[in-house]
PDB file of C-alpha atoms in Angstrom:
ATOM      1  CA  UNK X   1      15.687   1.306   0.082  1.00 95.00           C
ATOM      2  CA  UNK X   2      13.460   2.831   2.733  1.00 97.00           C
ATOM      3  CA  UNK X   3       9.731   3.411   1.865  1.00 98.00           C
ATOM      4  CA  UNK X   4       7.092   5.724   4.088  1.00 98.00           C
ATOM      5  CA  UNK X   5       3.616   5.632   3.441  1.00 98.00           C
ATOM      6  CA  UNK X   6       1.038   7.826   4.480  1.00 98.00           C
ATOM      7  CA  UNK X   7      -2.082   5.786   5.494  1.00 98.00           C
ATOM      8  CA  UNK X   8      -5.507   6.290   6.730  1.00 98.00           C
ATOM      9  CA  UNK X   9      -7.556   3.113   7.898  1.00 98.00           C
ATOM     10  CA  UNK X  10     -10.674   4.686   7.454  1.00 97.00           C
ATOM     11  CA  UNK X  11      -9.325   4.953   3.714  1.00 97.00           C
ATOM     12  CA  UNK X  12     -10.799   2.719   0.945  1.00 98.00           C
ATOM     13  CA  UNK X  13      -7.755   3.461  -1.219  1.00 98.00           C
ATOM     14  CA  UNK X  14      -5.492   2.936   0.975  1.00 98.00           C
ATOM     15  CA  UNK X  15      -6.431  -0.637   1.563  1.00 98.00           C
ATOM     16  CA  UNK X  16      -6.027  -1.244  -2.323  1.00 98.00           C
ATOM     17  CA  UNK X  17      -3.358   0.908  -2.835  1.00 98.00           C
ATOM     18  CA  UNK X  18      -1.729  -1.736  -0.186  1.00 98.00           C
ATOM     19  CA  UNK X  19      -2.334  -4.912  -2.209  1.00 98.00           C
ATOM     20  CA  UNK X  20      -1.387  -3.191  -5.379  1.00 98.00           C
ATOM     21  CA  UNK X  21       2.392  -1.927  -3.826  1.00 98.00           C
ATOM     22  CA  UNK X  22       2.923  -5.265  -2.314  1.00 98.00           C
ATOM     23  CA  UNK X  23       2.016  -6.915  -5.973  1.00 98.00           C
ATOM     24  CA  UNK X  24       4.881  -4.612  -7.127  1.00 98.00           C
ATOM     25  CA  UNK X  25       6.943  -5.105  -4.272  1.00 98.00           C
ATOM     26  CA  UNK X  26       6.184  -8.951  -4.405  1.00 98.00           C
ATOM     27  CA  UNK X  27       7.950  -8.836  -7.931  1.00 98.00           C
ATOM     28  CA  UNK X  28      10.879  -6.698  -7.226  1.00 98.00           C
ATOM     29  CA  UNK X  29      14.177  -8.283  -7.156  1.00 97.00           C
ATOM     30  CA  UNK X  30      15.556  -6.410  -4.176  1.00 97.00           C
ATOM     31  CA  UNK X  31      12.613  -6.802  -2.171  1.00 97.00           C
ATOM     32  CA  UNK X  32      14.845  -8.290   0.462  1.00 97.00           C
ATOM     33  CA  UNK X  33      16.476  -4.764   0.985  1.00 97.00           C
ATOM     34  CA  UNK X  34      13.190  -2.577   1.173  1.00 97.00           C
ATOM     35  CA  UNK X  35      12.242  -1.218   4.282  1.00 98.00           C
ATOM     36  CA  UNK X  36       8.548  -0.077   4.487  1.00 98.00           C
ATOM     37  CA  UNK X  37       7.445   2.189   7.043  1.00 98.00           C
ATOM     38  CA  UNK X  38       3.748   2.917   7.500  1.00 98.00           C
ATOM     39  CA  UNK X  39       2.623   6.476   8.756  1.00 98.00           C
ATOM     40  CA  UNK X  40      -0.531   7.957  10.350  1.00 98.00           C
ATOM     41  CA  UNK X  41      -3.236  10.028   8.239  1.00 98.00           C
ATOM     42  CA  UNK X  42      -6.923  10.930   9.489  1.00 98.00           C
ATOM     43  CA  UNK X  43      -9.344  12.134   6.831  1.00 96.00           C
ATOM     44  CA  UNK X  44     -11.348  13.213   9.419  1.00 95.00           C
ATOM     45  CA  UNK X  45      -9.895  13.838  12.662  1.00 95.00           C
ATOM     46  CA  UNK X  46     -13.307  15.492  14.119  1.00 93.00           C
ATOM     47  CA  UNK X  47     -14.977  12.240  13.542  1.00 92.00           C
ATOM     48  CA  UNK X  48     -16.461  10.977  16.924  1.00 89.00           C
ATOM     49  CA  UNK X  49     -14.891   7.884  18.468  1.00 84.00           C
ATOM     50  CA  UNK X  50     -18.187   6.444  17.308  1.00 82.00           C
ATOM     51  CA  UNK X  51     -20.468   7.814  14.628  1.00 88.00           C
ATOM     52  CA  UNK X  52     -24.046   6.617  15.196  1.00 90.00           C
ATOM     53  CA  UNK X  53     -24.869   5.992  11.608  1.00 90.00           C
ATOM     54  CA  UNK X  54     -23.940   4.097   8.430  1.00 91.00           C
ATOM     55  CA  UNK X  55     -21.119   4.893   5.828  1.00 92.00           C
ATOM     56  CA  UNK X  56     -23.743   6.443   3.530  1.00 91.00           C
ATOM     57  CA  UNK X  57     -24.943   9.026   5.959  1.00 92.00           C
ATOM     58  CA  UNK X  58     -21.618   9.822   7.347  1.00 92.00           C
ATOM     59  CA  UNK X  59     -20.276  10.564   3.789  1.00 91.00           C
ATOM     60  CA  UNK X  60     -23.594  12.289   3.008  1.00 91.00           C
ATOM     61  CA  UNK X  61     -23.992  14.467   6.392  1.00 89.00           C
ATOM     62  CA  UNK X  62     -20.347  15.120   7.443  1.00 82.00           C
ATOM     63  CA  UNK X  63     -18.966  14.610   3.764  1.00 81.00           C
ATOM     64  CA  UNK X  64     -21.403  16.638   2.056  1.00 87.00           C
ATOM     65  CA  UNK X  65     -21.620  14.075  -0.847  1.00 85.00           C
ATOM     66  CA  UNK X  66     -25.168  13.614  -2.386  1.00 87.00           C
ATOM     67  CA  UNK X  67     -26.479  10.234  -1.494  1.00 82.00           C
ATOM     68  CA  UNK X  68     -27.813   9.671  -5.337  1.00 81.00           C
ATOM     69  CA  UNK X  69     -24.019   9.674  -6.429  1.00 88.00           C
ATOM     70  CA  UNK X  70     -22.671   7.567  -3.245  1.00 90.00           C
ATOM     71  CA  UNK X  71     -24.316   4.058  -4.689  1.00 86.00           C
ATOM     72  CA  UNK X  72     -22.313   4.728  -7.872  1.00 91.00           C
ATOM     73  CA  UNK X  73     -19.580   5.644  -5.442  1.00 94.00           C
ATOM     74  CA  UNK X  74     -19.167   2.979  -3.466  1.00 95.00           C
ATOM     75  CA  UNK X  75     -19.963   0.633  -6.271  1.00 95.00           C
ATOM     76  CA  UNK X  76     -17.087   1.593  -7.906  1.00 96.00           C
ATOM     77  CA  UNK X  77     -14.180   1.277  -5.066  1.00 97.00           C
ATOM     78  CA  UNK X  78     -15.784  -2.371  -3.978  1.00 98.00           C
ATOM     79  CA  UNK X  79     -15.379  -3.350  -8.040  1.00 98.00           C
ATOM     80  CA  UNK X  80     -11.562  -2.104  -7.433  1.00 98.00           C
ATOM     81  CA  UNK X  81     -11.202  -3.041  -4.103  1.00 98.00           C
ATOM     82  CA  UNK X  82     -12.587  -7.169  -5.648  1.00 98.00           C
ATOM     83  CA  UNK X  83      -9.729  -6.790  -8.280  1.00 98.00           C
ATOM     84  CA  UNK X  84      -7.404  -6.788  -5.528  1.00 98.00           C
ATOM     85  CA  UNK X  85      -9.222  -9.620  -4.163  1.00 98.00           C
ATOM     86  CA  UNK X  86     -10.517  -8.130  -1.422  1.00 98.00           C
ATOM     87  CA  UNK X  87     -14.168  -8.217   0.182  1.00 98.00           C
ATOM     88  CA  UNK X  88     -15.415  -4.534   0.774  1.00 98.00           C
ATOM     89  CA  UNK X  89     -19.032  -4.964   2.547  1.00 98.00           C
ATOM     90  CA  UNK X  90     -20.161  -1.444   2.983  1.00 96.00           C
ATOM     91  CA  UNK X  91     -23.496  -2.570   4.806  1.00 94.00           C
ATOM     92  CA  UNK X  92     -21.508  -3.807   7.875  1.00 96.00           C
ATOM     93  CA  UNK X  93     -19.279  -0.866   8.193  1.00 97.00           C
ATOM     94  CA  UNK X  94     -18.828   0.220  11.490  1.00 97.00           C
ATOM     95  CA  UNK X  95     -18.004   4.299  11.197  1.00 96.00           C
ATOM     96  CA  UNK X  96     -15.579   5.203  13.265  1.00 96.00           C
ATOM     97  CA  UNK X  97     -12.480   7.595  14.964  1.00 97.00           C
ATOM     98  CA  UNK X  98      -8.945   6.291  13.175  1.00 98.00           C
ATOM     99  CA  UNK X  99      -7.028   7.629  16.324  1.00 98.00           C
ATOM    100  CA  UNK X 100      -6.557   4.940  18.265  1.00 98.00           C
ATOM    101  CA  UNK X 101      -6.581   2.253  15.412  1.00 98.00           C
ATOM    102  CA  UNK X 102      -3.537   4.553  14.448  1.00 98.00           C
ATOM    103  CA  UNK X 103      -1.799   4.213  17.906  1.00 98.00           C
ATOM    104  CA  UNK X 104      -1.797   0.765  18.412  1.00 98.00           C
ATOM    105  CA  UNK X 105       0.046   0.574  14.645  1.00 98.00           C
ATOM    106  CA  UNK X 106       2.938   2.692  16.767  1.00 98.00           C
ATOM    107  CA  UNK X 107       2.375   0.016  19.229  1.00 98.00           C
ATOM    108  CA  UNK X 108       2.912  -3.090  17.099  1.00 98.00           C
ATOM    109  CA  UNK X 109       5.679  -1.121  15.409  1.00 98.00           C
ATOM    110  CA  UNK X 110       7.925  -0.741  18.739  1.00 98.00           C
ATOM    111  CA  UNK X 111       7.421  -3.975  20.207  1.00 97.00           C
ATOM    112  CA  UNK X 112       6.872  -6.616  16.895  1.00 97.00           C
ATOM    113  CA  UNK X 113       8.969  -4.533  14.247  1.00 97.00           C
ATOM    114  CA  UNK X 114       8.456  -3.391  11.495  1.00 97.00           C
ATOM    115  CA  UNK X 115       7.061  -6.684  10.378  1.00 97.00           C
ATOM    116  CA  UNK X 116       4.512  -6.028  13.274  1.00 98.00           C
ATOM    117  CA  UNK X 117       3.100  -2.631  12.060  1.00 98.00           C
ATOM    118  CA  UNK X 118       2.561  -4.083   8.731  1.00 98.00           C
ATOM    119  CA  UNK X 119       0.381  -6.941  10.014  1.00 98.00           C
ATOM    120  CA  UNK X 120      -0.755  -4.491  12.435  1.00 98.00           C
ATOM    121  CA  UNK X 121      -2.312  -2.371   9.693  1.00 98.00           C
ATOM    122  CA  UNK X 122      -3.403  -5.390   7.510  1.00 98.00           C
ATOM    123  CA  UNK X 123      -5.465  -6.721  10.191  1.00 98.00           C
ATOM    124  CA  UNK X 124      -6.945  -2.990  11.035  1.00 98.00           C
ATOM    125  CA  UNK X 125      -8.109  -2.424   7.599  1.00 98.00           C
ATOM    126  CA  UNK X 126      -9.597  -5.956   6.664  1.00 98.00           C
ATOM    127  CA  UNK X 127     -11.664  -5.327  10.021  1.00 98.00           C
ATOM    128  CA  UNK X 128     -12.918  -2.058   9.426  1.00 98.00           C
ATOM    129  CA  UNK X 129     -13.508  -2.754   5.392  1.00 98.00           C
ATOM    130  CA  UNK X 130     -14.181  -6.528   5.498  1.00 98.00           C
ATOM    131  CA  UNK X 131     -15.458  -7.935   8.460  1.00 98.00           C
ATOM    132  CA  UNK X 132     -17.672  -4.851  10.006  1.00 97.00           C
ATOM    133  CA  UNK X 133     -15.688  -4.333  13.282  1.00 97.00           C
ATOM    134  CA  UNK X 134     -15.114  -1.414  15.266  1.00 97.00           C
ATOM    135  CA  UNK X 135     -11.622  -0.142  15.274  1.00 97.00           C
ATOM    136  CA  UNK X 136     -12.491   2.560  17.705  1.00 96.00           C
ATOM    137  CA  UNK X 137     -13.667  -0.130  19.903  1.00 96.00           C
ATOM    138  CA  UNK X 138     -10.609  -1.484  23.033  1.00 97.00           C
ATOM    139  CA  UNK X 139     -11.767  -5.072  22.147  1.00 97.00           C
ATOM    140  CA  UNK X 140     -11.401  -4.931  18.743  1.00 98.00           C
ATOM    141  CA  UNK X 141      -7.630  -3.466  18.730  1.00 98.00           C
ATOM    142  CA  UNK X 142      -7.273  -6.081  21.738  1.00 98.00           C
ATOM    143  CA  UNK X 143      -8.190  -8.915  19.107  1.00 97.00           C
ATOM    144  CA  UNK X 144      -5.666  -6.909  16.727  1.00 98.00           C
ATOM    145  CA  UNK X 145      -2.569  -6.802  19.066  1.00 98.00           C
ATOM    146  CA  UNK X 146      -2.744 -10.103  19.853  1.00 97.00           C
ATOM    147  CA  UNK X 147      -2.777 -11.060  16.513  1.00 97.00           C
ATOM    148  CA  UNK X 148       0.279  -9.167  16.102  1.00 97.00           C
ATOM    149  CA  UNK X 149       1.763 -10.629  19.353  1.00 97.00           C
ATOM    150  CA  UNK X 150       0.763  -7.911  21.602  1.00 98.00           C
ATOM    151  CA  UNK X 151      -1.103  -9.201  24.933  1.00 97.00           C
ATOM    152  CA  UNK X 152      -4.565  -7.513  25.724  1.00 95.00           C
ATOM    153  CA  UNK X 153      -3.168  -5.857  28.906  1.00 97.00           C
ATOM    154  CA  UNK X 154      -0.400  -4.190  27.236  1.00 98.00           C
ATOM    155  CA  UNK X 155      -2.961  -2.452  24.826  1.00 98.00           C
ATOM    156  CA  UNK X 156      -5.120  -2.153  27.120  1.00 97.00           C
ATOM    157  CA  UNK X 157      -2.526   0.091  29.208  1.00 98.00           C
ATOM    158  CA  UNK X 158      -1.832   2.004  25.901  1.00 98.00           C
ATOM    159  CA  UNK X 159      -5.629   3.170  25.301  1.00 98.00           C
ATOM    160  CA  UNK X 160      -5.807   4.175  28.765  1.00 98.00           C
ATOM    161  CA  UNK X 161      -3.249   7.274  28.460  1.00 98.00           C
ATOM    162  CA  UNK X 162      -2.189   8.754  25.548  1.00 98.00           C
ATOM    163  CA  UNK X 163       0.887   6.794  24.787  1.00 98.00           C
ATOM    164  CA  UNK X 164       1.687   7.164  21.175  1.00 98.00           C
ATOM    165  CA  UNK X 165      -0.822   9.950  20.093  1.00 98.00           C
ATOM    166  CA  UNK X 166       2.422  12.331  19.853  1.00 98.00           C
ATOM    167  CA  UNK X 167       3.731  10.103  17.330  1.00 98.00           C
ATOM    168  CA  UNK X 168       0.531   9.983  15.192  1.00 98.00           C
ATOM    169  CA  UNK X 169       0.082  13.941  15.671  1.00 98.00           C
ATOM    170  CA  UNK X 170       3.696  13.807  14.370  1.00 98.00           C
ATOM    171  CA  UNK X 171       2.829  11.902  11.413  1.00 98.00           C
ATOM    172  CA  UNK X 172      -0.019  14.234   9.919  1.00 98.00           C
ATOM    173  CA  UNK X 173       2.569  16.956  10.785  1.00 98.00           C
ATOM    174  CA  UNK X 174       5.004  15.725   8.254  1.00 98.00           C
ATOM    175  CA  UNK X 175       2.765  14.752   5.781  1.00 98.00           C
ATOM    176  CA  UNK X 176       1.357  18.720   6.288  1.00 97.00           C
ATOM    177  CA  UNK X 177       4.856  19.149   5.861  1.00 97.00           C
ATOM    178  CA  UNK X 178       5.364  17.458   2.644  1.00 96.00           C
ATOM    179  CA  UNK X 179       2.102  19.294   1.031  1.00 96.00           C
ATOM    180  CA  UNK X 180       0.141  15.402   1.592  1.00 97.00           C
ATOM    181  CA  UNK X 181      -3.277  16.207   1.308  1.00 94.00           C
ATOM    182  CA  UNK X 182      -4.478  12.715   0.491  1.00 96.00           C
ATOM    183  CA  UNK X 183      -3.912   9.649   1.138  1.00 98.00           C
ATOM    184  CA  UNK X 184      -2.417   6.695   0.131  1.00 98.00           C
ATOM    185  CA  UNK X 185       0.894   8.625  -0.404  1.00 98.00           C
ATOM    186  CA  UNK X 186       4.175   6.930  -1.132  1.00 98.00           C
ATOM    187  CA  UNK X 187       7.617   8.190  -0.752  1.00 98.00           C
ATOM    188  CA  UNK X 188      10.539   6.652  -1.709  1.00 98.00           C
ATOM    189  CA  UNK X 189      14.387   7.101  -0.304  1.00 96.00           C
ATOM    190  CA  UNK X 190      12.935  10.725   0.645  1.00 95.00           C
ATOM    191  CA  UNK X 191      13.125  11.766  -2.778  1.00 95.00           C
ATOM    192  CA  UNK X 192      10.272  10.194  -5.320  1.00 95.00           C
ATOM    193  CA  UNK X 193       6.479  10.686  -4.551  1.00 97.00           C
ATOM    194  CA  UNK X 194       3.538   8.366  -5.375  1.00 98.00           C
ATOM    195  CA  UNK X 195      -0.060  10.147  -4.883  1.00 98.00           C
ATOM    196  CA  UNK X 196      -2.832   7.170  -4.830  1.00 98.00           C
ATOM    197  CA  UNK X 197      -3.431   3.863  -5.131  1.00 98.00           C
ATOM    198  CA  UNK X 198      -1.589   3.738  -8.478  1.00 98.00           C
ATOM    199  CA  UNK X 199      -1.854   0.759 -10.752  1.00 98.00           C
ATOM    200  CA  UNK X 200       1.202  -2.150  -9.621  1.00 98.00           C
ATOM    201  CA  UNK X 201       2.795  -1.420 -12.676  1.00 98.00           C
ATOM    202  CA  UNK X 202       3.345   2.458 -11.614  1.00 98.00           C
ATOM    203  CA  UNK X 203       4.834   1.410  -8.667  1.00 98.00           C
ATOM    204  CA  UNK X 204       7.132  -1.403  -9.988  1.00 98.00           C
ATOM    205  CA  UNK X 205       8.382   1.822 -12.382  1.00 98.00           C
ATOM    206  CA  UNK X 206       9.573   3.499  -9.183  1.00 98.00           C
ATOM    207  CA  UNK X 207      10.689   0.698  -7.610  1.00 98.00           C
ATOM    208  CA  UNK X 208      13.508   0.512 -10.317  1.00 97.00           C
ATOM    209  CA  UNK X 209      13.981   3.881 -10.563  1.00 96.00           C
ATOM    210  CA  UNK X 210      14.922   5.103  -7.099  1.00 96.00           C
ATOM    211  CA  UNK X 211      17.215   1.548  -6.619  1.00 96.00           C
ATOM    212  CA  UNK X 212      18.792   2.536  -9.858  1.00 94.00           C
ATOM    213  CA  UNK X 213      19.406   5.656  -8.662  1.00 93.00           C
ATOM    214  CA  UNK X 214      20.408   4.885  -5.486  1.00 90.00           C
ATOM    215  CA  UNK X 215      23.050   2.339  -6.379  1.00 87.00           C
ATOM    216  CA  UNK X 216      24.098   3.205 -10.056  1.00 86.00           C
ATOM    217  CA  UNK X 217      26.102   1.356 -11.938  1.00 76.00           C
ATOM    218  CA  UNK X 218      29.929   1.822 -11.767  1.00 78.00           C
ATOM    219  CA  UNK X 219      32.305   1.309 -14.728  1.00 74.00           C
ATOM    220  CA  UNK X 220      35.898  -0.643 -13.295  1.00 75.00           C
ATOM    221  CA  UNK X 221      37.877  -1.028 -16.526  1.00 72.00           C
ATOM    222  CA  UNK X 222      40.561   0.144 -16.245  1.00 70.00           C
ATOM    223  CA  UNK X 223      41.573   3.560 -17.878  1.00 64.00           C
ATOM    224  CA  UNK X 224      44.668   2.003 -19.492  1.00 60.00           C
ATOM    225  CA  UNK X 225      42.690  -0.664 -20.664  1.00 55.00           C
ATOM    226  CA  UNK X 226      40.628  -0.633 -23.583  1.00 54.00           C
ATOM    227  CA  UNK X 227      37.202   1.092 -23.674  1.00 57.00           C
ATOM    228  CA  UNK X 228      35.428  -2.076 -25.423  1.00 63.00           C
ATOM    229  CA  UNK X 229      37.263  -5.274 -24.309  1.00 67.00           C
ATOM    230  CA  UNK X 230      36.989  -8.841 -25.711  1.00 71.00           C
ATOM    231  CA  UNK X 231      33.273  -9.910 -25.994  1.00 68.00           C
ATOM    232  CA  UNK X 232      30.184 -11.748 -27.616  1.00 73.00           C
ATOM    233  CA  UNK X 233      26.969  -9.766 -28.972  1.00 64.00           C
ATOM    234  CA  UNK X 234      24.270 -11.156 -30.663  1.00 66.00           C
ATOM    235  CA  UNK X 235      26.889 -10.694 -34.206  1.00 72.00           C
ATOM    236  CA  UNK X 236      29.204 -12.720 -32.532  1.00 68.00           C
ATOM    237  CA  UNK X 237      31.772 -12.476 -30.965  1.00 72.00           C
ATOM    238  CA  UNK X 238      35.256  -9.707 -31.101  1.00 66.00           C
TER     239      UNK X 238
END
């Protein structure tokens, strides 16, 4: 089963919506089979490489949100984001351009695998959500590639052209393409879509589904032989 998701780092969501997909996918019993694909998103694409401000006054200059309803706000996606037992600190947030972050994802993903990108991402969102690092800044996704087994020079030679900035522009193209407007978005086998980060339960739901569809069930008796052969049921046996 192949699985893209549409991703923004600069997302609160998505980070939960993350930990509550890999809860479902955790519990899956062909788990072994599922191959997850992570894509690029920007919420805000005009966002400066670095925003001189906090969180609050981005969301309340360039967001247009009234700072009396961003306490209850934020409140409420760190409450969420604890339930997935992660540690939002909103005071330390470093604001900041996705765009790069989003390369070096494209990076990990064509030299570590698959298996890279994820880790890739992981580490990209706990530092921009949990630990109060830059992720527009080169040392930052340094630290980050080499976590993922990337040396410093070879992301260092990435940030200094535009390698991989096709492939994120090509990402927000098909999720234009698909009518995603927000993110996290979650599409399965190319045919089911999951909007948001939906409760682990939702997405165990369509977990089963599109494998059930996918590889349904196929009746060998034989057409000579009998419809209902020799069997036990909780009655007994016939």
């Amino acid at each position: 089963m192949k699985i893209d998701i549409w991703s923004d780092i600069a997302c609160p969501w998505c980070y939960i919506g993350k930990r509550r997909f890999e809860t479902a996918l955790a519990r899956f019993p062909h788990r072994d089979d599922v191959e997850v694909r992570w894509h690029s998103f920007q919420l805000d694409p005009s966002l400066p490489e670095h925003y001189d401000g906090t969180e609050v006054q981005y969301l309340s200059e360039r967001k247009g949100i009234d700072p009396g309803q961003l306490a209850g706000m934020l409140e409420q996606v760190t409450v969420q984001a604890t339930g997935e037992g992660l540690a939002y600190d909103y005071d330390s947030l470093v604001v900041a351009n996705s765009f790069s972050a989003h390369r070096l994802i494209h990076l990990a993903a064509a030299e570590a695998g698959l298996a890279g990108a994820d880790a890739a991402k992981e580490a990209l969102l706990s530092a921009h959500f949990e630990k109060g690092l830059d992720i527009g800044s080169a040392d930052t996704l340094e630290e980050i590639g080499a976590g993922v087994g990337l040396t410093a020079d070879r992301v260092r030679s990435m940030l200094a052209t535009d390698e991989y900035a096709d492939a994120v522009r090509a990402d927000i193209a098909s999720a234009r393409a698909l009518g995603i407007s927000g993110v996290p978005f979650f599409v399965l086998d190319d045919k089911y879509g999951i909007s948001g980060a939906q409760p682990a339960d939702v997405f165990s739901s369509a977990l089963e589904q599109a494998w059930q569809e996918a590889h349904p069930l196929v009746n060998l008796t034989p057409a000579a032989g009998s419809a209902d052969g020799p069997a036990c049921g909780p009655d007994g046996c016939s």
